[in-house]
């Protein structure tokens, strides 16, 4: 079974995301997402509860 997020793990994740390592990883994923998916304007992408959704920001900027 995968990780089940509860209030404690969410708090730890959000704290990590604000750390230098967390910001570095978030920036990396935001820069890689468009390259990996190669989306076109007006494409639709389904995000199924995969965290904060921060990585989708770069796609929104592209009009996805």
mmCIF file of C-alpha atoms in Angstrom:
data_model
loop_
_atom_site.group_PDB
_atom_site.id
_atom_site.type_symbol
_atom_site.label_atom_id
_atom_site.label_comp_id
_atom_site.label_asym_id
_atom_site.label_seq_id
_atom_site.Cartn_x
_atom_site.Cartn_y
_atom_site.Cartn_z
ATOM 1 C CA UNK A 1 0.000 0.000 0.000
ATOM 2 C CA UNK A 2 1.181 3.536 -0.695
ATOM 3 C CA UNK A 3 1.613 6.377 1.726
ATOM 4 C CA UNK A 4 -1.580 7.564 3.356
ATOM 5 C CA UNK A 5 -1.383 11.262 4.100
ATOM 6 C CA UNK A 6 -2.712 12.318 7.457
ATOM 7 C CA UNK A 7 -2.479 15.690 9.211
ATOM 8 C CA UNK A 8 0.973 14.894 10.622
ATOM 9 C CA UNK A 9 2.503 13.836 7.312
ATOM 10 C CA UNK A 10 0.928 16.790 5.489
ATOM 11 C CA UNK A 11 2.409 19.175 8.059
ATOM 12 C CA UNK A 12 5.840 17.553 7.655
ATOM 13 C CA UNK A 13 5.591 17.723 3.865
ATOM 14 C CA UNK A 14 4.607 21.398 3.890
ATOM 15 C CA UNK A 15 7.484 22.167 6.258
ATOM 16 C CA UNK A 16 9.903 20.312 3.971
ATOM 17 C CA UNK A 17 8.496 22.121 0.921
ATOM 18 C CA UNK A 18 9.489 25.435 2.516
ATOM 19 C CA UNK A 19 13.052 24.228 3.120
ATOM 20 C CA UNK A 20 15.906 24.879 0.681
ATOM 21 C CA UNK A 21 15.795 21.275 -0.535
ATOM 22 C CA UNK A 22 12.030 21.382 -0.929
ATOM 23 C CA UNK A 23 12.090 24.635 -2.903
ATOM 24 C CA UNK A 24 14.877 23.263 -5.104
ATOM 25 C CA UNK A 25 12.880 20.108 -5.875
ATOM 26 C CA UNK A 26 9.693 22.080 -6.487
ATOM 27 C CA UNK A 27 11.512 24.419 -8.893
ATOM 28 C CA UNK A 28 13.028 21.401 -10.668
ATOM 29 C CA UNK A 29 9.672 19.688 -11.120
ATOM 30 C CA UNK A 30 8.011 22.912 -12.285
ATOM 31 C CA UNK A 31 10.687 23.354 -14.936
ATOM 32 C CA UNK A 32 10.570 19.701 -16.051
ATOM 33 C CA UNK A 33 6.793 19.254 -16.218
ATOM 34 C CA UNK A 34 6.319 21.091 -19.554
ATOM 35 C CA UNK A 35 9.322 19.319 -21.072
ATOM 36 C CA UNK A 36 8.088 15.878 -20.032
ATOM 37 C CA UNK A 37 4.448 16.341 -21.026
ATOM 38 C CA UNK A 38 4.961 18.619 -24.067
ATOM 39 C CA UNK A 39 1.494 20.113 -23.668
ATOM 40 C CA UNK A 40 -0.261 22.337 -26.189
ATOM 41 C CA UNK A 41 -2.357 25.376 -25.368
ATOM 42 C CA UNK A 42 -5.866 24.353 -24.259
ATOM 43 C CA UNK A 43 -4.830 20.751 -23.509
ATOM 44 C CA UNK A 44 -6.388 19.312 -20.379
ATOM 45 C CA UNK A 45 -4.462 17.596 -17.605
ATOM 46 C CA UNK A 46 -6.045 15.722 -14.729
ATOM 47 C CA UNK A 47 -4.337 16.058 -11.349
ATOM 48 C CA UNK A 48 -5.643 13.357 -9.033
ATOM 49 C CA UNK A 49 -4.805 14.421 -5.495
ATOM 50 C CA UNK A 50 -1.057 14.359 -5.970
ATOM 51 C CA UNK A 51 -0.051 16.835 -3.290
ATOM 52 C CA UNK A 52 -0.264 20.600 -3.353
ATOM 53 C CA UNK A 53 -0.601 21.006 -7.110
ATOM 54 C CA UNK A 54 2.407 23.334 -7.220
ATOM 55 C CA UNK A 55 3.836 21.521 -10.231
ATOM 56 C CA UNK A 56 0.763 22.434 -12.264
ATOM 57 C CA UNK A 57 1.573 26.143 -12.052
ATOM 58 C CA UNK A 58 4.058 25.941 -14.914
ATOM 59 C CA UNK A 59 1.423 24.245 -17.080
ATOM 60 C CA UNK A 60 -1.212 26.850 -16.232
ATOM 61 C CA UNK A 61 1.235 29.535 -17.393
ATOM 62 C CA UNK A 62 1.379 27.729 -20.755
ATOM 63 C CA UNK A 63 -2.402 27.866 -21.113
ATOM 64 C CA UNK A 64 -3.058 24.217 -20.272
#
